[in-house]
Short mmCIF file of C-alpha atoms in Angstrom, two decimals:
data_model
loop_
_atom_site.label_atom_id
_atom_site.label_comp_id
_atom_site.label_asym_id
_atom_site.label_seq_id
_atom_site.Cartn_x
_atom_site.Cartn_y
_atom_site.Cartn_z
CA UNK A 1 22.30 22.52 -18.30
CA UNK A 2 22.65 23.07 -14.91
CA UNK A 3 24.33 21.93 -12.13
CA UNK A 4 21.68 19.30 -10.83
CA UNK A 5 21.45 18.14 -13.78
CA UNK A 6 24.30 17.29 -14.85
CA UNK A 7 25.23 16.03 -11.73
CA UNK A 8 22.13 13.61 -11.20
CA UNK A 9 21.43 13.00 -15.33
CA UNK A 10 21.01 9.02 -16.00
CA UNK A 11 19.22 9.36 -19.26
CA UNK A 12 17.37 11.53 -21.41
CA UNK A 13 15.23 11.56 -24.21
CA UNK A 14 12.16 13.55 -25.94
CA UNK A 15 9.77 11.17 -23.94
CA UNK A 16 10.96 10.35 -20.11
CA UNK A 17 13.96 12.13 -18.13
CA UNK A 18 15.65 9.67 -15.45
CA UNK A 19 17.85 10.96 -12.79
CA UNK A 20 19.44 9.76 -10.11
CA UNK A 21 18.29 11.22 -6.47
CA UNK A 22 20.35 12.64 -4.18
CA UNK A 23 19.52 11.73 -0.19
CA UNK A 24 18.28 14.45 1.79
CA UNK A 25 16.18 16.06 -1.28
CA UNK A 26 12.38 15.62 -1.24
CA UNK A 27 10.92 14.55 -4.87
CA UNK A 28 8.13 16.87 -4.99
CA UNK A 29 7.71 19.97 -3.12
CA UNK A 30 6.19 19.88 0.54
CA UNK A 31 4.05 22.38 2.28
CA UNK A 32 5.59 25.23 3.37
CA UNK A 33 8.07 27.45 1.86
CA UNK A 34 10.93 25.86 4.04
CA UNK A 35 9.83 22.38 1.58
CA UNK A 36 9.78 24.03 -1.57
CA UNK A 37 13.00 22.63 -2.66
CA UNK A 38 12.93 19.27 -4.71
CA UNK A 39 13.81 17.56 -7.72
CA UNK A 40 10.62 18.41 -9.52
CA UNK A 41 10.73 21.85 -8.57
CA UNK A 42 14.52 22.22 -9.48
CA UNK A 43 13.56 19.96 -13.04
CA UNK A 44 11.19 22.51 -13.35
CA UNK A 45 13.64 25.11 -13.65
CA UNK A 46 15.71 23.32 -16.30
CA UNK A 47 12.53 21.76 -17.96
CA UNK A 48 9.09 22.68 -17.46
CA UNK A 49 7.26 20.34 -18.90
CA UNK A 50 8.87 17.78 -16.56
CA UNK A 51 5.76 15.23 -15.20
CA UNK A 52 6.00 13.48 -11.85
CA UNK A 53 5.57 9.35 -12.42
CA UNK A 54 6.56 8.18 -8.71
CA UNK A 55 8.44 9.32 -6.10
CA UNK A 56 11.29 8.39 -3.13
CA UNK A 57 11.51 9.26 0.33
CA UNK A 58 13.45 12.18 0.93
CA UNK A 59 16.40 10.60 2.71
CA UNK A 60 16.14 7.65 0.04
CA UNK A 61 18.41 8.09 -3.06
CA UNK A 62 18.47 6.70 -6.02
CA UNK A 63 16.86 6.22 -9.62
CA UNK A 64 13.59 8.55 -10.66
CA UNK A 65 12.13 8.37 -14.22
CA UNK A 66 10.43 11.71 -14.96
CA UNK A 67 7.93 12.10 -18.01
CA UNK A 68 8.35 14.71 -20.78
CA UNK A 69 4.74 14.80 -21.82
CA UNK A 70 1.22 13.62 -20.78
CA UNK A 71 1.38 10.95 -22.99
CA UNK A 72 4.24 9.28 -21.47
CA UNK A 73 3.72 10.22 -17.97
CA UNK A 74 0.32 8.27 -18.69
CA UNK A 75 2.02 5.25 -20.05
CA UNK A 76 4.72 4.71 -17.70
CA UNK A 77 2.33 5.62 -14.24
CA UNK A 78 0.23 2.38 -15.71
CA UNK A 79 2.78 0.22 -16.08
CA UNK A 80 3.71 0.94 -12.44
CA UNK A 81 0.10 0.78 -11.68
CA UNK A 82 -0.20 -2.75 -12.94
CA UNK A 83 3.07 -3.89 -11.28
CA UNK A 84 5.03 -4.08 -14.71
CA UNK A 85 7.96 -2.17 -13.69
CA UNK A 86 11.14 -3.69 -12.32
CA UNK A 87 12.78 -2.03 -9.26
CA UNK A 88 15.22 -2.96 -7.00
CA UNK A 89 16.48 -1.15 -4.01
CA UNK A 90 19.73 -1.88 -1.56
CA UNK A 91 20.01 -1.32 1.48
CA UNK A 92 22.13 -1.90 4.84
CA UNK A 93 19.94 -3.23 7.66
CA UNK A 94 20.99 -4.22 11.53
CA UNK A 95 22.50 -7.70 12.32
CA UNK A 96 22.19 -10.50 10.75
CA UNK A 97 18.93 -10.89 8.20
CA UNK A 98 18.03 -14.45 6.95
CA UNK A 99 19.56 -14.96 3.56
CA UNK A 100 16.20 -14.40 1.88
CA UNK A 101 12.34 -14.13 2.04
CA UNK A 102 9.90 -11.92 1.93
CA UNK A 103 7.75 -9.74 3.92
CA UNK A 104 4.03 -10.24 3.01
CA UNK A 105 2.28 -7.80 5.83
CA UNK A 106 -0.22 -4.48 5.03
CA UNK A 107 1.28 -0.78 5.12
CA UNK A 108 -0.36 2.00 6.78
CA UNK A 109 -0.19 5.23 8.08
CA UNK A 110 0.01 6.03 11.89
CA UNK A 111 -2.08 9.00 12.54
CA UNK A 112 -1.42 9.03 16.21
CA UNK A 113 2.43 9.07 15.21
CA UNK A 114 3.18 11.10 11.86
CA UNK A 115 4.79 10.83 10.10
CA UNK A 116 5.27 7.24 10.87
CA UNK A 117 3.61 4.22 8.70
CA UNK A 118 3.17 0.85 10.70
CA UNK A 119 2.42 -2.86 9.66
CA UNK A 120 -0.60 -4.07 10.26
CA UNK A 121 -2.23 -7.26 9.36
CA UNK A 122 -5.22 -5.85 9.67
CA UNK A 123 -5.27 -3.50 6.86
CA UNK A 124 -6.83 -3.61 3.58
CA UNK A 125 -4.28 -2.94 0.79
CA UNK A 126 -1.53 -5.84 0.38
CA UNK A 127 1.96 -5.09 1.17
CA UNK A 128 4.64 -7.70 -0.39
CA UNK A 129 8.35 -7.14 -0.56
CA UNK A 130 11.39 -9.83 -1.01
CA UNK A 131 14.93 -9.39 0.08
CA UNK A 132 18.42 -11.29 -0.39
CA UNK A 133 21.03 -11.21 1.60
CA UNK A 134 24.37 -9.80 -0.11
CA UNK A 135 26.73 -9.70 2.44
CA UNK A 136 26.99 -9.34 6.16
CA UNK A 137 29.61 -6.70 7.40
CA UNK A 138 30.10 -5.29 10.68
CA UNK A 139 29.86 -1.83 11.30
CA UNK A 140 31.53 -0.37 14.53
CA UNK A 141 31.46 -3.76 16.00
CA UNK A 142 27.95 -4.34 15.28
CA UNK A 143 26.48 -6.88 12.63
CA UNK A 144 24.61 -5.40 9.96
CA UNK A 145 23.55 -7.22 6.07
CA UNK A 146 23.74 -5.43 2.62
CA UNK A 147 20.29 -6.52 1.30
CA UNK A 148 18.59 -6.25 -2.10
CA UNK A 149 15.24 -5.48 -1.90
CA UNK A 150 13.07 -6.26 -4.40
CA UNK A 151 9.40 -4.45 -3.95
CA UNK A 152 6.47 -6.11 -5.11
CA UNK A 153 3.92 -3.15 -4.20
CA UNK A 154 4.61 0.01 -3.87
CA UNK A 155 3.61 1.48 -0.36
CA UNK A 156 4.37 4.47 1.41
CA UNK A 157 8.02 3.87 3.46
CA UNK A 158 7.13 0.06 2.71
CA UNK A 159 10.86 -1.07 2.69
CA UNK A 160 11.48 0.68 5.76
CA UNK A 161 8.74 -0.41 7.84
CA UNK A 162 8.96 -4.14 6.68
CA UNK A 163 12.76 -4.43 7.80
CA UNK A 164 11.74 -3.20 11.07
CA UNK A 165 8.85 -5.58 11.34
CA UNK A 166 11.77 -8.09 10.83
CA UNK A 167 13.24 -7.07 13.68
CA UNK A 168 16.46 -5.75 10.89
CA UNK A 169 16.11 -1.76 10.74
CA UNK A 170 17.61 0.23 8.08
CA UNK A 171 20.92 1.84 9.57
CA UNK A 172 21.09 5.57 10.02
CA UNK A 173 16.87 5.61 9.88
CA UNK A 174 15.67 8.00 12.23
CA UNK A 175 12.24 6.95 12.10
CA UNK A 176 12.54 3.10 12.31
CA UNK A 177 15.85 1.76 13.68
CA UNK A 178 17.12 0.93 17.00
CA UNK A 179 19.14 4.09 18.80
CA UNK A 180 22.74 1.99 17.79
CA UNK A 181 21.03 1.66 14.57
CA UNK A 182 20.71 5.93 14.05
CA UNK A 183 24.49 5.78 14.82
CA UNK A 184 25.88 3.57 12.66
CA UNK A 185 25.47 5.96 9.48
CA UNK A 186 25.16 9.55 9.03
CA UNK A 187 21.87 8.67 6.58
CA UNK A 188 19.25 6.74 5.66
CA UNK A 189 20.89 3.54 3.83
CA UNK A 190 18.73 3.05 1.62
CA UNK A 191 19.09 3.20 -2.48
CA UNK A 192 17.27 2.69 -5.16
CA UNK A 193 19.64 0.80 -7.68
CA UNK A 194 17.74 -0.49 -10.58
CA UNK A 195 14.84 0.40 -12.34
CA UNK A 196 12.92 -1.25 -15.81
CA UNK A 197 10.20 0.05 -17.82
CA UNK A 198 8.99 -0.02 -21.32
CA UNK A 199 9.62 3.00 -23.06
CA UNK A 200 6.26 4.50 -24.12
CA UNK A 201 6.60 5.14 -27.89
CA UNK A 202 9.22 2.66 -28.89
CA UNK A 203 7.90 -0.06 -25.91
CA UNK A 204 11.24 -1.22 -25.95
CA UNK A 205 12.37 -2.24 -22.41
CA UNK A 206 14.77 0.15 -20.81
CA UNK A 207 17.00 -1.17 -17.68
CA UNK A 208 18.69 1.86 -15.44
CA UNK A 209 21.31 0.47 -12.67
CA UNK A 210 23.07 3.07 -10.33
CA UNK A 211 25.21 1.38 -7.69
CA UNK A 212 24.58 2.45 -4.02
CA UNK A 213 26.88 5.48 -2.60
CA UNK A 214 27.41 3.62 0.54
#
């Protein structure tokens, strides 16, 4: 096994393959030879047969269930289709966020400003995400909240945009938060720390937690 994997290995079976993402490593391989690095193309490597099923931001880490077959990559990319998965992501946003809601405001691309994604209430597909406060800290003399974020769809840098929209960046996010906010951490704080699914022979429901690294 190599290196990656057994570095980044949550769980494994003859059916899915879950790992847990490093930041700063695309999840499937961009354009350009300079962007061929990623954890599919590395999986690859170790595992051929390995089947994308979703995907995180680059600078996002955190928990990615792979498929082993076409069979299961088909079973688990419904259930995410239809909103039966469980995930939950943490994060550490600027000041002081209210200690829960939700952000129910459209996701879109901003083709004037790529690779930036705005809100807009304007647009067509539905954008819902929920947060709770964990604690508030202080960072270099500057108020900031752990939050759990739960998200309800699953939209293109959804979590990001919809803490800026709250006026509450994501620290060390060089696309979204303030200029103090890019300073406070050397990356993007932002984790994916628990995922559910039902496993697609057995359907038994399978729970993966993997605690922030920050």
């Amino acid at each position: 096994m190599s290196n990656f994997l057994q570095d980044c290995l949550v769980y494994r079976d003859e059916d899915i393959l879950v790992i847990q993402k490093p930041e700063g490593l695309l999840s499937v391989p961009g354009k350009g030879e300079a962007l061929f690095d990623s954890v599919l193309t590395r999986l690859h490597a170790i595992e051929p047969k390995t089947l994308l099923i979703h995907r995180l931001d680059r600078d996002t880490s955190g928990l990615l269930v792979f498929a082993l077959n076409k069979a299961a990559q088909s079973h688990i990319s419904r259930q995410f289709q239809e909103r039966q998965t469980y995930k939950l992501y943490q994060a550490i946003v600027e000041g002081d966020l209210p200690e829960r809601g939700e952000v129910n405001v459209p996701v879109c691309y901003d083709p004037s400003r790529p690779p930036l994604h705005i809100a807009d209430p304007n647009f067509s597909k539905p954008a819902l995400t929920q947060f709770e406060v964990i604690e508030y800290l202080t960072i270099q003399n500057q108020k900031v909240s752990r939050v759990a974020l739960t998200p309800i769809t699953g939209r293109s840098h959804q979590l990001r945009v919809h803490m800026q929209y709250l006026g509450h960046p994501i620290i060390g996010d060089t696309l979204y938060a303030t200029v103090d906010g890019q300073t406070l951490s050397s990356r993007l704080c932002l984790h994916a720390t628990a995922l559910s699914f039902k496993h697609p022979v057995s359907g038994q429901a399978l729970k993966f937690v993997c605690p922030p690294p920050f």
